[in-house]
Short mmCIF file of C-alpha atoms in Angstrom, two decimals:
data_model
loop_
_atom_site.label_atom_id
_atom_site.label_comp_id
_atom_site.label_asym_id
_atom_site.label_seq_id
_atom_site.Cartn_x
_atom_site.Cartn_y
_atom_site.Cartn_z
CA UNK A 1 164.60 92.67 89.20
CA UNK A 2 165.82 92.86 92.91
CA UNK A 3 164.40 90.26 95.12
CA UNK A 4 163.41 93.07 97.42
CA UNK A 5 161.48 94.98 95.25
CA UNK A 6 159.20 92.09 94.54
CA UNK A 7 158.87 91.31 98.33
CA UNK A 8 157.30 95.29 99.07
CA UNK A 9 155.19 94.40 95.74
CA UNK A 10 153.79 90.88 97.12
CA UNK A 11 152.78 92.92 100.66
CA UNK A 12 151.63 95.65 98.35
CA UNK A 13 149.18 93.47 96.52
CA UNK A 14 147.90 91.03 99.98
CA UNK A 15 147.13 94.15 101.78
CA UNK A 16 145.24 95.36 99.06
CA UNK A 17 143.62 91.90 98.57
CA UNK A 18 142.41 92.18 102.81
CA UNK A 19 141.02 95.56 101.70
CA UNK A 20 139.31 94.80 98.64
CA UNK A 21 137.86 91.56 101.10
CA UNK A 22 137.11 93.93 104.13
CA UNK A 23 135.39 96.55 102.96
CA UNK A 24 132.99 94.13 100.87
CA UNK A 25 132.16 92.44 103.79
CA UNK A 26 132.20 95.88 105.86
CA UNK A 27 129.29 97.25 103.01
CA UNK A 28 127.18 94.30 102.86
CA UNK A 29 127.26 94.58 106.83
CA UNK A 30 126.00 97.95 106.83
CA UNK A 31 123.32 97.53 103.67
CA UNK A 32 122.19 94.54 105.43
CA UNK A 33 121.39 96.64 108.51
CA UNK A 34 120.18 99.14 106.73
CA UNK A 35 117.47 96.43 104.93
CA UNK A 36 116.66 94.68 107.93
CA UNK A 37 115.98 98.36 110.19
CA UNK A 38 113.47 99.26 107.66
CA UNK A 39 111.13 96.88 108.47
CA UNK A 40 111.61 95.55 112.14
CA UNK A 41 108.98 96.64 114.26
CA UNK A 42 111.06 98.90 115.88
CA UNK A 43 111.70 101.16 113.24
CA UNK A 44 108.09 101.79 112.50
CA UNK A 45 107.62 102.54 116.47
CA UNK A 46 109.99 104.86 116.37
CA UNK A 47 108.34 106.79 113.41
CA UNK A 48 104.95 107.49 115.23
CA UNK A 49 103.64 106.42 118.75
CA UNK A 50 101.41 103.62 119.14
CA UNK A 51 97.75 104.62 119.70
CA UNK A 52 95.69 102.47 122.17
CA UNK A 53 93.12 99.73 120.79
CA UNK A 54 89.99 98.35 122.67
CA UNK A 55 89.34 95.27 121.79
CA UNK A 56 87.14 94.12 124.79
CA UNK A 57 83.98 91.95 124.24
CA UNK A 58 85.26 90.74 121.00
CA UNK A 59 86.41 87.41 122.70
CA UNK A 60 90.22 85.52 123.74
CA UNK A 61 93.31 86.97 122.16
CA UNK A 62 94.90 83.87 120.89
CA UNK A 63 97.58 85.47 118.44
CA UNK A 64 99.11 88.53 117.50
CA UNK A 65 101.35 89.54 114.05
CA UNK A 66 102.84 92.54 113.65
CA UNK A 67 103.36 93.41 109.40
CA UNK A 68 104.79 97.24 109.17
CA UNK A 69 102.17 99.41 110.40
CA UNK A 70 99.87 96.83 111.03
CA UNK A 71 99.40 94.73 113.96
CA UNK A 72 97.09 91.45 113.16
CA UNK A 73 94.62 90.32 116.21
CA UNK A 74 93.46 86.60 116.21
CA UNK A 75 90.64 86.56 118.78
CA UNK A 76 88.46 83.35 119.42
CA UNK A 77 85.17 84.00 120.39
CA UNK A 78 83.21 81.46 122.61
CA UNK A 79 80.66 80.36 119.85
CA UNK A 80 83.65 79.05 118.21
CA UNK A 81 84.08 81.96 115.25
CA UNK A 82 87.86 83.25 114.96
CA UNK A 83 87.40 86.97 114.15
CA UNK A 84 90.69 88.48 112.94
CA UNK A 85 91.68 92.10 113.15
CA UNK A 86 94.31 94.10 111.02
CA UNK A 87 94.74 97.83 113.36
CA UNK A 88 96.60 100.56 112.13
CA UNK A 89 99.35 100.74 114.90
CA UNK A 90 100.12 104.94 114.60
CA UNK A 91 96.12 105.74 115.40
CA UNK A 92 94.85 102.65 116.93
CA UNK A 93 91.54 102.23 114.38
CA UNK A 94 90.40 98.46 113.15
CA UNK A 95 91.57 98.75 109.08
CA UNK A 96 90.17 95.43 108.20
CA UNK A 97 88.37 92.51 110.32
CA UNK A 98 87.07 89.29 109.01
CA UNK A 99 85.32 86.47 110.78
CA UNK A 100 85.79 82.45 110.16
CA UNK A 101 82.95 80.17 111.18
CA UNK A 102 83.90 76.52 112.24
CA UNK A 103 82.07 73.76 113.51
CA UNK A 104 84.11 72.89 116.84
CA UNK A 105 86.23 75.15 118.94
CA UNK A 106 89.84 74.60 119.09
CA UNK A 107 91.45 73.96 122.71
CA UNK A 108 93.06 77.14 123.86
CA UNK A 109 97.24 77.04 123.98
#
């Protein structure tokens, strides 16, 4: 076989070989993204707009989470309970709220 033809073949298959590399690394790029948009707490703001929530008189706001639709409200109370508070983010209403009794109050942050 002429050398030639086996130099086009060698570029042939290494330019292939960058493809083949490229676009794997292209489509885990974009399914990554697509995984990650799903549930950041942006993409669920974007499907419905936040209602307000009143939590006054139910003590110090110490620590928020936010899980999908659901933010998470640690509030410590002055009697030393820790009431927490799951709210449904799209209408603003308390799904869920449990209290947790301790003996001493933990210093503030």
């Amino acid at each position: 076989m002429a050398k030639e033809n086996l130099t086009a073949l060698k570029t042939l298959v290494i330019s292939m070989g960058f493809l083949l590399v490229g676009g794997t690394v292209l489509l885990a790029a974009i399914v990554w993204k697509k995984v990650t948009a799903e549930t950041s707490p942006v993409a669920v703001a974007a499907e419905c707009s936040p209602a307000p929530v009143d939590l006054t008189g139910h003590g110090t706001l110490v620590e928020t989470m936010m899980e999908g639709r659901a933010l998470r409200a640690v509030l410590q109370k002055k009697s030393g309970e820790t009431e927490v508070y799951t709210i449904n983010l799209c209408s603003g209403a308390i799904i869920g709220k449990f209290t947790l009794k301790t003996d001493a109050v933990a210093p503030a942050k």
